Coordinates of C-alpha atoms in Angstrom, one line a residue:
Chain H
M35 CA -13.6 58.8 -47.7
T36 CA -15.4 58.9 -51.0
I37 CA -19.1 59.3 -50.9
N38 CA -20.2 57.3 -53.8
P39 CA -22.0 59.7 -56.0
F40 CA -23.9 56.9 -57.6
L41 CA -25.4 55.7 -54.4
A42 CA -26.0 59.1 -53.1
M43 CA -28.5 59.5 -55.8
F44 CA -30.9 57.3 -54.0
A45 CA -33.1 59.1 -51.5
K46 CA -35.1 57.7 -48.7
S47 CA -38.4 56.6 -50.0
P48 CA -41.6 57.9 -48.3
I49 CA -43.4 54.7 -49.0
K50 CA -42.2 52.7 -46.0
P51 CA -43.0 55.5 -43.5
I52 CA -46.4 56.0 -45.1
E53 CA -47.2 52.3 -44.5
E54 CA -46.0 52.7 -40.9
H55 CA -48.2 55.7 -40.6
I56 CA -51.4 53.9 -41.7
D57 CA -50.5 51.0 -39.3
V58 CA -50.4 53.3 -36.3
V59 CA -53.5 55.2 -37.5
T60 CA -55.5 51.9 -37.8
K61 CA -54.4 50.8 -34.3
C62 CA -55.6 54.2 -33.0
C63 CA -59.0 53.7 -34.7
K64 CA -59.4 50.1 -33.5
L65 CA -59.0 51.3 -29.9
L66 CA -62.4 52.9 -30.2
V67 CA -64.0 49.5 -29.9
P68 CA -62.7 48.7 -26.4
F69 CA -63.2 52.4 -25.5
F70 CA -66.9 52.3 -26.2
E71 CA -67.3 48.9 -24.6
A72 CA -65.9 50.4 -21.4
T73 CA -68.4 53.3 -21.6
F74 CA -71.2 50.8 -22.1
Q75 CA -70.1 49.2 -18.8
N76 CA -70.1 52.7 -17.3
N77 CA -66.4 52.1 -16.6
W78 CA -65.3 55.7 -17.2
K79 CA -61.9 55.1 -15.7
E80 CA -61.1 52.4 -18.1
A81 CA -62.5 54.5 -21.0
C82 CA -60.2 57.3 -20.1
V83 CA -57.2 54.9 -20.1
K84 CA -58.2 53.9 -23.6
R85 CA -58.6 57.5 -24.6
D86 CA -55.1 58.3 -23.4
E87 CA -53.8 55.3 -25.5
I88 CA -55.6 56.7 -28.5
S89 CA -54.0 60.1 -27.9
Q90 CA -50.6 58.5 -27.5
L91 CA -50.9 56.7 -30.9
E92 CA -52.2 59.9 -32.5
K93 CA -49.0 61.6 -31.4
E94 CA -46.9 58.7 -32.7
A95 CA -48.7 59.0 -36.1
D96 CA -47.9 62.8 -36.1
E97 CA -44.2 62.0 -35.6
I98 CA -44.2 59.7 -38.6
K99 CA -46.3 62.3 -40.6
R100 CA -43.6 64.9 -40.0
E101 CA -40.9 62.5 -41.1
V102 CA -42.8 61.8 -44.4
R103 CA -43.3 65.5 -44.9
C104 CA -39.6 66.1 -44.6
I105 CA -38.9 63.4 -47.2
L106 CA -41.5 64.9 -49.5
A107 CA -40.1 68.4 -49.1
K108 CA -36.8 67.3 -50.6
D109 CA -36.1 67.5 -54.2
I110 CA -36.7 63.9 -55.1
M111 CA -38.1 62.0 -58.0
L112 CA -40.8 59.5 -57.1
P113 CA -42.7 56.9 -59.1
V114 CA -45.9 58.6 -58.0
S115 CA -46.6 62.3 -57.7
K116 CA -45.7 64.0 -54.5
S117 CA -49.1 65.7 -54.3
S118 CA -51.0 62.4 -54.3
L119 CA -48.7 61.0 -51.6
S120 CA -49.1 64.1 -49.4
E121 CA -52.9 64.0 -49.9
L122 CA -52.9 60.4 -48.9
L123 CA -51.0 61.3 -45.8
V124 CA -53.6 64.0 -44.9
Q125 CA -56.5 61.5 -45.2
Q126 CA -54.7 59.0 -43.1
D127 CA -53.9 61.6 -40.5
R128 CA -57.6 62.6 -40.3
I129 CA -58.5 59.1 -39.2
A130 CA -56.3 59.4 -36.2
N131 CA -57.4 62.9 -35.4
C132 CA -61.0 62.0 -35.7
S133 CA -60.6 58.9 -33.4
E134 CA -58.9 61.1 -30.8
Y135 CA -61.7 63.8 -31.1
I136 CA -64.5 61.2 -30.6
S137 CA -62.9 59.6 -27.6
T138 CA -62.1 62.9 -26.0
N139 CA -65.6 64.3 -26.4
V140 CA -67.2 61.2 -25.1
C141 CA -64.8 61.0 -22.1
V142 CA -65.2 64.7 -21.1
R143 CA -68.9 64.6 -21.1
N144 CA -69.3 61.0 -19.9
L145 CA -71.6 60.7 -22.8
L146 CA -73.3 57.3 -22.8
I147 CA -74.8 55.9 -25.9
P148 CA -78.5 55.0 -25.0
Q149 CA -78.9 51.3 -24.2
S150 CA -81.3 50.7 -27.0
L151 CA -78.9 52.0 -29.6
Q152 CA -75.8 50.2 -28.3
D153 CA -76.0 47.1 -30.4
D154 CA -76.6 49.0 -33.6
F155 CA -73.8 51.4 -32.7
R156 CA -71.4 48.6 -32.0
A157 CA -72.0 47.1 -35.4
Y158 CA -71.8 50.5 -37.0
L159 CA -68.5 51.3 -35.3
Q160 CA -67.1 47.9 -36.2
R161 CA -67.9 48.6 -39.8
C162 CA -66.2 51.9 -39.8
V163 CA -63.1 50.4 -38.2
D164 CA -63.3 47.7 -40.9
A165 CA -63.0 50.5 -43.5
S166 CA -59.9 51.8 -41.8
E167 CA -58.5 48.3 -41.7
Q168 CA -59.2 47.8 -45.4
A169 CA -57.5 51.1 -46.2
R170 CA -54.5 49.9 -44.3
E171 CA -54.4 46.7 -46.4
V172 CA -54.6 48.8 -49.6
I173 CA -51.8 51.1 -48.5
N174 CA -49.6 48.2 -47.5
E175 CA -49.7 47.1 -51.1
L176 CA -47.8 50.2 -52.1
E177 CA -44.5 48.3 -51.8
S178 CA -45.7 45.6 -54.1
L179 CA -47.1 48.2 -56.5
L180 CA -43.7 49.7 -56.7
E181 CA -42.3 46.3 -57.4
T182 CA -44.5 46.0 -60.5
G183 CA -44.3 49.6 -61.6
F184 CA -47.9 50.4 -60.6
K185 CA -49.2 48.2 -63.4
G186 CA -50.5 44.8 -64.3
R187 CA -51.9 42.2 -62.1
E188 CA -50.8 43.7 -58.8
A189 CA -52.6 46.9 -59.8
D190 CA -55.8 45.0 -60.6
I191 CA -55.7 43.3 -57.2
V192 CA -55.4 46.7 -55.5
I193 CA -58.2 48.2 -57.6
R194 CA -60.4 45.4 -56.4
M195 CA -59.4 46.1 -52.8
V196 CA -60.3 49.7 -53.2
E197 CA -63.7 48.7 -54.6
E198 CA -64.3 46.6 -51.5
L199 CA -63.4 49.6 -49.4
D200 CA -66.0 51.7 -51.2
Q201 CA -68.5 49.0 -50.5
I202 CA -67.7 49.1 -46.8
Q203 CA -68.1 52.9 -46.7
E204 CA -71.5 52.6 -48.4
D205 CA -72.5 50.1 -45.7
T206 CA -71.6 52.5 -43.0
D207 CA -73.7 55.2 -44.6
V208 CA -76.8 53.0 -44.5
M209 CA -76.1 52.1 -40.9
K210 CA -75.6 55.7 -39.9
I211 CA -79.0 56.7 -41.3
G212 CA -80.6 53.8 -39.3
L213 CA -78.9 55.1 -36.1
F214 CA -80.1 58.7 -36.8
E215 CA -83.7 57.5 -37.2
K216 CA -83.6 55.6 -33.9
L217 CA -82.0 58.5 -32.1
Y218 CA -84.7 60.9 -33.5
K219 CA -87.4 58.7 -31.8
L220 CA -85.5 58.9 -28.5
E221 CA -84.8 62.6 -28.6
S222 CA -87.7 63.6 -26.2
Q223 CA -86.3 61.4 -23.4
L224 CA -82.7 62.7 -23.5
S225 CA -81.1 66.0 -22.6
P226 CA -81.0 68.2 -25.7
V227 CA -77.3 68.9 -25.4
D228 CA -76.5 65.2 -25.2
V229 CA -78.6 64.5 -28.2
M230 CA -76.6 67.1 -30.2
F231 CA -73.4 65.4 -29.1
L232 CA -74.7 61.9 -29.9
Y233 CA -75.5 63.1 -33.5
D234 CA -72.0 64.5 -33.6
V235 CA -70.4 61.2 -32.4
F236 CA -72.4 59.2 -35.0
E237 CA -71.4 61.6 -37.7
R238 CA -67.7 61.5 -36.8
V239 CA -67.6 57.8 -36.5
G240 CA -69.0 57.7 -40.0
K241 CA -66.2 60.1 -41.0
L242 CA -63.6 57.4 -40.1
A243 CA -65.0 55.4 -43.0
D244 CA -65.1 58.4 -45.2
F245 CA -61.5 59.3 -44.6
A246 CA -60.5 55.7 -45.1
E247 CA -62.3 55.7 -48.4
S248 CA -60.6 58.9 -49.5
A249 CA -57.3 57.3 -48.7
G250 CA -58.2 54.4 -51.0
A251 CA -59.3 56.8 -53.7
K252 CA -55.8 58.4 -53.6
I253 CA -54.2 55.1 -54.3
D254 CA -56.6 54.8 -57.3
V255 CA -55.4 58.2 -58.5
M256 CA -51.7 57.0 -58.2
L257 CA -52.6 53.9 -60.3
S258 CA -54.1 56.0 -63.1
E259 CA -51.3 58.6 -63.1
Chain A
M48 CA 14.8 67.3 -80.3
D49 CA 17.8 67.0 -78.0
I50 CA 15.6 67.1 -75.0
I51 CA 13.8 64.0 -76.1
S52 CA 17.0 62.2 -76.8
T53 CA 18.7 63.4 -73.6
Y54 CA 15.9 62.9 -71.2
G55 CA 13.8 60.4 -73.1
A56 CA 14.2 57.5 -70.7
I57 CA 13.5 59.7 -67.7
L58 CA 10.4 61.2 -69.3
V59 CA 9.0 57.8 -70.2
L60 CA 9.7 56.7 -66.6
V61 CA 8.0 59.7 -65.2
A62 CA 5.0 59.3 -67.6
A63 CA 4.8 55.6 -66.7
V64 CA 4.8 56.3 -62.9
V65 CA 2.2 59.1 -63.3
G66 CA 0.1 57.0 -65.7
F67 CA 0.2 54.1 -63.3
L68 CA -0.9 56.4 -60.4
M69 CA -3.7 57.7 -62.6
A70 CA -4.8 54.1 -63.3
W71 CA -4.6 53.4 -59.6
G72 CA -6.9 56.4 -59.1
V73 CA -9.3 55.2 -61.7
G74 CA -9.5 51.8 -60.0
A75 CA -9.9 53.2 -56.5
N76 CA -12.3 56.0 -57.5
D77 CA -14.7 54.4 -60.0
V78 CA -14.9 50.9 -58.6
A79 CA -17.8 51.8 -56.3
N80 CA -19.7 53.1 -59.3
A81 CA -19.1 50.0 -61.3
M82 CA -19.8 47.6 -58.5
G83 CA -22.0 49.7 -56.2
T84 CA -25.3 48.5 -57.5
S85 CA -24.4 44.9 -57.0
V86 CA -23.2 45.3 -53.5
G87 CA -26.0 47.8 -52.7
S88 CA -28.7 45.5 -53.7
G89 CA -27.2 42.6 -51.8
A90 CA -26.5 40.5 -54.8
L91 CA -22.8 40.4 -54.1
T92 CA -20.6 40.7 -50.9
I93 CA -17.8 43.2 -51.0
K94 CA -15.2 40.5 -51.3
Q95 CA -17.0 38.9 -54.2
A96 CA -17.5 42.3 -55.9
I97 CA -13.8 43.1 -55.6
F98 CA -12.8 39.7 -56.9
I99 CA -15.1 40.0 -60.0
A100 CA -14.0 43.6 -60.5
M101 CA -10.4 42.6 -60.6
I102 CA -10.8 39.9 -63.2
F103 CA -13.2 41.8 -65.4
E104 CA -11.6 45.2 -65.1
F105 CA -8.4 43.7 -66.2
A106 CA -10.0 41.8 -69.0
G107 CA -11.8 44.9 -70.2
A108 CA -8.8 47.1 -70.0
Y109 CA -6.5 44.6 -71.7
L110 CA -8.9 43.3 -74.4
A111 CA -11.0 46.3 -75.3
G112 CA -9.1 49.3 -74.0
G113 CA -7.3 50.1 -77.2
E114 CA -9.9 52.2 -79.1
V115 CA -10.5 54.9 -76.5
T116 CA -6.8 55.1 -75.8
A117 CA -6.3 56.2 -79.4
T118 CA -8.7 59.0 -79.0
I119 CA -7.2 60.3 -75.8
R120 CA -3.8 60.0 -77.3
K121 CA -4.2 61.8 -80.5
G122 CA -7.8 62.7 -81.1
I123 CA -8.2 65.7 -78.7
I124 CA -5.3 67.8 -79.9
D125 CA -3.9 68.3 -83.3
S126 CA -0.3 67.2 -82.8
S127 CA 0.9 68.9 -86.0
F128 CA 1.3 72.0 -83.9
F129 CA 4.0 70.2 -81.9
V130 CA 6.0 68.9 -84.7
D131 CA 8.9 71.2 -84.0
T132 CA 8.6 71.0 -80.2
P133 CA 7.6 67.4 -79.5
H134 CA 9.0 67.7 -75.9
L135 CA 6.3 70.2 -75.1
L136 CA 3.7 67.6 -76.1
V137 CA 5.5 65.1 -73.8
Y138 CA 5.4 67.7 -70.9
G139 CA 1.8 68.4 -71.6
M140 CA 0.8 64.7 -71.5
I141 CA 2.7 64.2 -68.2
S142 CA 1.1 67.3 -66.7
S143 CA -2.4 66.2 -67.8
L144 CA -1.9 62.9 -66.0
L145 CA -0.6 64.7 -62.9
A146 CA -3.4 67.2 -62.9
A147 CA -6.1 64.6 -63.4
G148 CA -4.6 62.3 -60.7
L149 CA -4.3 65.2 -58.2
W150 CA -7.8 66.4 -59.0
L151 CA -9.2 62.9 -58.5
T152 CA -7.5 62.6 -55.2
V153 CA -8.8 65.9 -54.0
A154 CA -12.3 65.2 -55.2
S155 CA -12.4 61.7 -53.7
Y156 CA -11.2 63.3 -50.4
K157 CA -13.9 65.9 -50.6
G158 CA -16.5 63.3 -51.7
W159 CA -17.2 65.0 -55.0
P160 CA -18.4 62.7 -57.7
V161 CA -16.0 63.4 -60.5
S162 CA -15.4 61.6 -63.7
T163 CA -12.0 60.3 -64.4
T164 CA -12.7 60.8 -68.1
H165 CA -13.5 64.5 -67.6
S166 CA -10.5 65.2 -65.6
I167 CA -8.1 63.8 -68.2
V168 CA -9.8 65.5 -71.1
G169 CA -9.8 68.8 -69.1
G170 CA -6.1 68.3 -68.4
I171 CA -5.2 67.8 -72.1
L172 CA -7.3 70.7 -73.2
G173 CA -5.8 72.9 -70.5
F174 CA -2.2 72.5 -71.5
A175 CA -3.0 72.6 -75.2
V176 CA -4.9 75.9 -75.0
M177 CA -2.4 77.5 -72.7
S178 CA 0.7 76.4 -74.5
V179 CA -0.1 76.7 -78.2
G180 CA -3.5 78.2 -78.2
G181 CA -7.0 77.1 -79.1
D182 CA -6.0 76.3 -82.6
A183 CA -4.1 73.2 -81.5
V184 CA -7.3 71.6 -80.2
S185 CA -9.4 69.5 -82.6
W186 CA -12.6 71.1 -81.6
G187 CA -14.5 68.8 -83.8
K188 CA -13.3 65.8 -81.8
V189 CA -13.7 67.6 -78.5
G190 CA -17.2 68.6 -79.6
G191 CA -17.9 64.9 -80.2
I192 CA -16.7 64.2 -76.7
F193 CA -18.9 66.9 -75.2
A194 CA -21.9 65.7 -77.2
S195 CA -21.3 62.2 -75.9
W196 CA -21.5 63.5 -72.4
I197 CA -25.1 64.4 -73.1
V198 CA -25.9 61.7 -75.5
T199 CA -24.6 58.7 -73.5
P200 CA -26.6 59.2 -70.3
A201 CA -29.6 59.7 -72.5
I202 CA -28.9 56.5 -74.4
A203 CA -28.2 54.6 -71.2
G204 CA -31.4 56.0 -69.7
L205 CA -33.4 54.9 -72.7
I206 CA -31.9 51.4 -72.7
A207 CA -32.5 51.0 -69.0
Y208 CA -36.1 52.2 -69.4
M209 CA -36.6 49.5 -72.1
I210 CA -34.9 46.7 -70.2
F211 CA -36.8 47.5 -67.0
M212 CA -40.1 47.7 -68.9
S213 CA -39.5 44.4 -70.6
A214 CA -38.7 42.8 -67.2
Q215 CA -41.9 44.3 -65.8
H216 CA -43.9 43.0 -68.7
L217 CA -42.4 39.6 -69.0
I218 CA -41.9 38.8 -65.3
F219 CA -43.6 41.0 -62.7
N220 CA -46.9 41.2 -64.5
A221 CA -47.0 37.5 -65.4
E222 CA -49.5 35.1 -63.9
N223 CA -46.6 33.6 -62.0
P224 CA -43.7 36.0 -61.7
F225 CA -41.4 33.3 -60.2
Q226 CA -41.8 30.9 -63.1
S227 CA -41.4 33.7 -65.6
A228 CA -38.2 34.9 -63.9
K229 CA -36.8 31.4 -64.1
K230 CA -37.7 31.4 -67.8
Y231 CA -36.6 34.8 -68.9
V232 CA -33.6 35.7 -66.6
P233 CA -31.2 33.4 -68.5
I234 CA -32.1 35.3 -71.7
Y235 CA -31.1 38.6 -70.1
M236 CA -27.9 36.9 -69.0
G237 CA -27.2 35.7 -72.5
F238 CA -27.9 39.2 -73.8
A239 CA -25.4 40.7 -71.4
G240 CA -22.8 38.1 -72.4
F241 CA -23.5 38.7 -76.1
I242 CA -22.9 42.5 -75.8
L243 CA -19.7 41.9 -74.0
V244 CA -18.2 39.3 -76.2
L245 CA -19.2 41.1 -79.4
V246 CA -17.6 44.3 -78.6
T247 CA -14.5 42.6 -77.3
I248 CA -14.1 40.7 -80.5
K249 CA -14.9 43.6 -82.8
K250 CA -12.8 46.2 -81.1
G251 CA -10.4 44.7 -78.8
L252 CA -8.7 41.6 -80.0
K253 CA -6.7 43.1 -82.8
H254 CA -3.8 44.1 -80.7
V255 CA -3.7 40.7 -79.0
G256 CA -3.2 39.4 -82.4
L257 CA -6.6 37.9 -82.9
D258 CA -8.5 39.2 -85.9
L259 CA -11.7 37.3 -86.5
P260 CA -13.8 37.9 -89.6
T261 CA -17.2 39.5 -88.9
A262 CA -19.3 36.3 -89.3
A263 CA -17.1 34.3 -87.0
G264 CA -17.2 37.2 -84.5
Y265 CA -21.0 37.1 -84.4
G266 CA -21.0 33.4 -84.3
L267 CA -18.7 33.3 -81.3
S268 CA -20.7 36.0 -79.5
V269 CA -23.9 34.1 -80.0
A270 CA -22.3 30.8 -78.9
I271 CA -20.9 32.4 -75.7
A272 CA -24.2 34.1 -75.0
I273 CA -26.0 30.8 -75.2
L274 CA -23.4 29.3 -72.9
V275 CA -23.8 32.1 -70.4
A276 CA -27.6 31.6 -70.5
I277 CA -27.3 27.8 -70.0
I278 CA -24.9 28.3 -67.0
G279 CA -27.4 30.9 -65.6
K280 CA -30.2 28.5 -66.0
I281 CA -28.4 25.8 -64.1
A282 CA -27.4 28.2 -61.4
I283 CA -31.0 29.3 -61.0
E284 CA -32.2 25.8 -60.6
R285 CA -29.8 25.4 -57.8
I286 CA -30.9 28.4 -55.7
Q287 CA -32.7 27.5 -52.5
F288 CA -36.2 29.0 -52.5
D289 CA -38.8 29.4 -49.9
E290 CA -41.6 27.2 -51.1
N291 CA -43.9 29.1 -48.8
S292 CA -45.5 30.9 -51.6
D293 CA -47.4 33.9 -50.3
K294 CA -47.1 37.0 -52.5
Q295 CA -44.4 38.8 -50.7
M296 CA -42.2 35.7 -50.5
H297 CA -43.0 35.3 -54.2
F298 CA -41.4 38.6 -55.0
N299 CA -38.5 37.8 -52.8
N300 CA -37.8 34.6 -54.7
V301 CA -38.0 36.6 -58.0
E302 CA -35.4 39.0 -56.6
K303 CA -33.2 36.1 -55.7
I304 CA -33.2 35.1 -59.3
F305 CA -32.4 38.7 -60.3
A306 CA -29.6 38.7 -57.8
L307 CA -27.9 36.0 -59.9
L308 CA -28.4 38.1 -63.0
M309 CA -26.8 41.0 -61.1
V310 CA -23.6 38.9 -60.9
V311 CA -23.5 38.7 -64.7
T312 CA -24.2 42.4 -65.2
A313 CA -21.6 43.3 -62.6
C314 CA -19.1 41.4 -64.6
C315 CA -20.3 43.4 -67.6
M316 CA -20.0 46.6 -65.8
A317 CA -16.5 45.9 -64.6
F318 CA -15.5 44.9 -68.1
A319 CA -17.0 48.0 -69.6
H320 CA -15.4 50.2 -67.0
G321 CA -12.0 48.7 -67.6
S322 CA -12.3 49.0 -71.4
N323 CA -13.3 52.6 -71.3
D324 CA -11.5 54.1 -68.3
V325 CA -8.1 52.5 -68.7
A326 CA -7.5 54.9 -71.5
N327 CA -7.7 57.9 -69.2
A328 CA -4.5 56.7 -67.6
I329 CA -2.6 55.2 -70.5
G330 CA -3.7 57.3 -73.4
P331 CA -1.3 60.2 -72.5
L332 CA 1.4 57.7 -71.5
A333 CA 1.1 56.0 -74.8
A334 CA 1.6 59.4 -76.5
V335 CA 4.8 60.0 -74.5
V336 CA 6.2 56.6 -75.3
S337 CA 5.5 56.8 -79.0
I338 CA 7.2 60.3 -79.2
V339 CA 10.2 59.2 -77.3
N340 CA 10.6 55.9 -79.2
S341 CA 10.5 57.6 -82.5
G342 CA 13.1 60.1 -81.3
G343 CA 10.8 63.1 -81.4
Q344 CA 8.7 62.1 -84.4
I345 CA 5.0 62.6 -83.8
T346 CA 3.5 59.8 -85.7
Q347 CA -0.3 59.7 -85.9
S348 CA -0.4 56.0 -86.3
A349 CA 1.9 54.6 -83.7
E350 CA 1.0 51.2 -82.4
L351 CA 0.5 50.8 -78.6
D352 CA 3.6 49.4 -77.0
A353 CA 3.0 46.0 -75.7
W354 CA 3.7 46.9 -72.0
I355 CA 1.4 49.9 -71.8
L356 CA -2.1 48.3 -71.7
P357 CA -1.1 45.7 -69.0
L358 CA 0.5 48.5 -67.0
G359 CA -2.8 50.4 -67.0
A360 CA -4.8 47.2 -66.3
I361 CA -2.6 46.3 -63.4
G362 CA -2.8 49.8 -62.0
I363 CA -6.6 49.7 -62.0
V364 CA -6.6 46.3 -60.4
L365 CA -4.2 47.4 -57.7
G366 CA -6.1 50.6 -57.0
L367 CA -9.2 48.4 -56.6
A368 CA -7.5 45.9 -54.4
F369 CA -6.1 48.5 -52.0
F370 CA -8.9 51.1 -51.9
G371 CA -11.9 49.2 -53.4
K372 CA -12.8 47.7 -50.1
R373 CA -12.9 51.0 -48.4
V374 CA -14.8 52.7 -51.2
I375 CA -17.4 50.0 -51.5
G376 CA -17.5 49.6 -47.8
T377 CA -18.9 53.1 -47.5
I378 CA -22.0 51.8 -49.2
G379 CA -22.9 49.9 -46.2
K380 CA -26.2 48.2 -45.8
G381 CA -28.3 51.4 -45.4
I382 CA -28.8 51.6 -49.1
T383 CA -32.1 52.4 -50.7
H384 CA -34.7 50.2 -52.1
L385 CA -32.4 49.3 -54.9
T386 CA -33.6 45.8 -55.5
P387 CA -31.7 43.4 -57.8
S388 CA -34.4 43.7 -60.5
R389 CA -33.8 47.5 -60.7
G390 CA -30.1 47.3 -60.3
F391 CA -29.7 44.9 -63.1
A392 CA -31.6 47.1 -65.6
A393 CA -29.5 50.1 -64.7
E394 CA -26.3 48.2 -64.7
L395 CA -26.9 46.3 -67.9
A396 CA -27.9 49.5 -69.7
A397 CA -24.9 51.4 -68.5
A398 CA -22.6 48.6 -69.4
S399 CA -24.0 48.2 -72.9
T400 CA -23.8 52.0 -73.4
V401 CA -20.2 52.2 -72.2
V402 CA -19.1 49.2 -74.3
I403 CA -20.8 50.5 -77.4
A404 CA -19.3 53.9 -76.9
S405 CA -15.9 52.5 -76.3
G406 CA -16.3 50.7 -79.6
T407 CA -16.7 54.1 -81.3
G408 CA -13.6 55.3 -79.5
L409 CA -15.3 58.1 -77.6
P410 CA -14.0 58.5 -74.1
I411 CA -17.2 58.6 -72.1
S412 CA -17.9 58.8 -68.4
T413 CA -18.9 55.6 -66.7
T414 CA -20.4 57.6 -63.9
Q415 CA -22.5 59.5 -66.4
T416 CA -24.0 56.4 -68.0
L417 CA -24.8 54.9 -64.7
V418 CA -26.6 58.1 -63.5
G419 CA -28.4 58.2 -66.8
A420 CA -29.4 54.5 -66.5
V421 CA -30.7 55.0 -63.0
M422 CA -32.7 57.9 -64.1
G423 CA -34.1 55.7 -66.8
V424 CA -35.3 53.1 -64.4
G425 CA -36.7 55.9 -62.3
M426 CA -38.7 57.2 -65.2
A427 CA -40.2 53.7 -65.6
R428 CA -41.5 54.2 -62.1
G429 CA -39.1 51.6 -60.9
I430 CA -37.2 53.4 -58.2
A431 CA -38.7 54.4 -54.9
A432 CA -37.0 57.7 -54.6
L433 CA -34.2 59.5 -56.4
N434 CA -32.5 62.4 -54.9
L435 CA -32.6 65.1 -57.5
T436 CA -30.4 67.5 -55.4
T437 CA -27.6 65.0 -55.6
V438 CA -28.2 64.4 -59.3
K439 CA -27.8 68.2 -59.9
S440 CA -24.7 68.3 -57.8
I441 CA -23.2 65.4 -59.7
I442 CA -23.9 67.3 -63.0
L443 CA -22.4 70.4 -61.5
S444 CA -19.2 68.6 -60.5
W445 CA -18.9 67.3 -64.1
V446 CA -19.0 70.9 -65.3
V447 CA -16.4 72.0 -62.7
T448 CA -14.0 69.2 -63.4
L449 CA -13.1 70.4 -66.9
P450 CA -11.7 73.8 -65.9
A451 CA -10.2 72.4 -62.7
G452 CA -8.3 69.8 -64.7
A453 CA -7.3 72.4 -67.3
I454 CA -5.9 74.9 -64.7
L455 CA -4.0 72.3 -62.8
S456 CA -2.6 70.8 -65.9
F457 CA -1.3 74.2 -67.1
I458 CA 0.4 74.8 -63.8
F459 CA 2.2 71.5 -63.9
Y460 CA 3.1 72.1 -67.5
E461 CA 4.9 75.3 -66.6
I462 CA 6.7 73.6 -63.8
I463 CA 7.9 70.7 -65.9
K464 CA 8.9 73.1 -68.6
S465 CA 11.1 75.0 -66.2
I466 CA 12.7 71.8 -65.0
F467 CA 13.7 70.3 -68.3
G468 CA 13.8 73.5 -70.4

C-alpha cells in the first residue's frame, strides 16, 4: 500500500529520548544519597546493592544514548543544531558515568567518609544532586521550547532556570572548598591512600554539578542559535 | 478525418473510461497528502477526513477546475501540428491518460511518492515528442510548468513560514496563549475561507454560468470569510477545556483550538487539490471530446462539455471513497510531532499556493506545495525533525516521473495507432 510521501517526511525527533535520557541519568545520580547513607551506617552490603542499581541505570541511559545517536546520525533537519544536541547528550551521559564511578570506587575500597565530615558532605552531595535535578527540569522544557519555536516567554523562563542552575553549581564550588580545608586538617590521622581517594570522591561529586551546568549551558546555546 | 468520424464515439468512450480511471487514481493517490496532516495531527478522524474530502474535492473540481484543464488540454502542445492528423492527437491524449494512470498505479504499489500532475505532463510530452517531434511542444508553456515546480514549493514554504511565525508571535509568545488562540484563530479561519471563496469566484464560476463583477466578488469573499470566522468563534467557545491550567495543559488547550482550525484548512486543502488535480484526468479527455465533436477540427477555444468536469469530480470522489480509507489508514497513530498548530500552517500555505496557482492555470503538484510548506514550517524551527533523506527521494521521484510517463505514453500511442490505423 502507498507509503504517504508527505508523512514519510517526518522523522523521529530526538527531543523525547533526550528528555528520557536525562530522567534516567538524574535517577542514577539521586541514588548516591541513599548509597552514601548506607556507607555512613557501615552497611556495605546495602551500599553495594545501591551501587548495582546505579550501574543498572547507567546502562539504561547508555541504551537511550545509542538510540538518540542513531536518530542524530540520520539526515534530518532539526530546529536546533545536531552538534548542540549531541554535546548536550555527552554532558548528560557524563553525570551517569560519574555517579557510577564514584559508587564503584567507594564500594571497592569500603571508603568511609570521616565522621566529622559526614554532615558537610551530605549537604554538599545534596546540592550537587540538586544541580542534576535542575538540569533535568531545564531539559524537560525542550518540548515546550519547540512549541514556541525557541523564542519568547517560554525561552525567558528557561533562561532563568539555567541561571538558577549556575547558582547551584557555584554553591557546590564553595562547599567543596570547605570540605577540602577540613579534610586537609584531618590528613595526618588517615591513611595517605584513603586521603587521596577522599579528595577524588569530593572532586568527582563536584563534577556532577559541573556536568549538569554544562548541560544547561548547551540549552542556552540552542536558544541563542 | 474518416477515422474520427468512424470511430469517434468509441474514442470518446475510451477516453472517458481512461479519464475516469485517472481521476480515480488521483482521488486514491493524493488524498492522503491532502488530508494527511489533519488526520496525522489528530484533528480529524479518518471517517471525518474522507467525508470532508469528498465534499470539498468535488466542489473544488467542479467549481474551480476549469483553468488548469485548459492548460493541460491545449497549453502543453502546439496543436497546429495535428491539424491534418487530428486522430493522432486523440490517440496521444488517450495514451497519456493510460500512461499516467498506469504509472500512478505502479508508483502507489511501490510506495513512491509521485505527482499526478507530473505523470500526465510527462505523458503528453512523451507522445508529442515521439510522434511529431520536439517542435510540437510549446516549450515556453512547458518551461513555465517546470519553473512552477520550483517556484510553487518555494512560495508555499515562504507562506507557511510567515503563517507559522505570525501564529508564534500572536499566540504562543503571548502572556496567555490560550486566550490569544481564542482571539486569533477565528481570524486565520476567516483568511482560509477568504482565499478559497475568492479564487472560486474569480476563476471557477464562469462555466457554471455565474459571472460576478470584481467588486461583488471581493465583497462576497469578505462576507463569507467573516461568516467562517464567526462560526469558528462559536465552535471554539463550545470546546471542552481542562480548566486545570498548568503550562503543559495550557498548550494542550491551545492545540485543541488549532485542531478546529485544521478542520477549516483541511477543507481548503481538499478544495485546492480538487481544483488543481482534476485537470490531470479530464484535460486530455476534454481535448479528445472537443476534437471528435467538431469532426476533426482542432479548435483552440472549445468550451468544456458540461459532463466532463462532473465526471472527473465523481471519479476523484469515488477513488477517495474506495481507497482513501486504506491510504489514510496507513498513516496510523505513530505519526510525528505534527501538532495541529504546525499542520495548520503547512496546510493553509499549501492550499493557498495551489489555489492561487490554479488561478493562473498552471498545473502544479499538490504534493510539491505540501512538501515546500512543511519545509517552511521546519525552517521556522517549528518541526521537531524532518527526514531529509525522504525529502531527497521525493524530489528524485518527481524527476523520474517525467521520463517514465513519457516512455509509457509513447508505447501506448504506438499500440493505439496500430489498432485504429
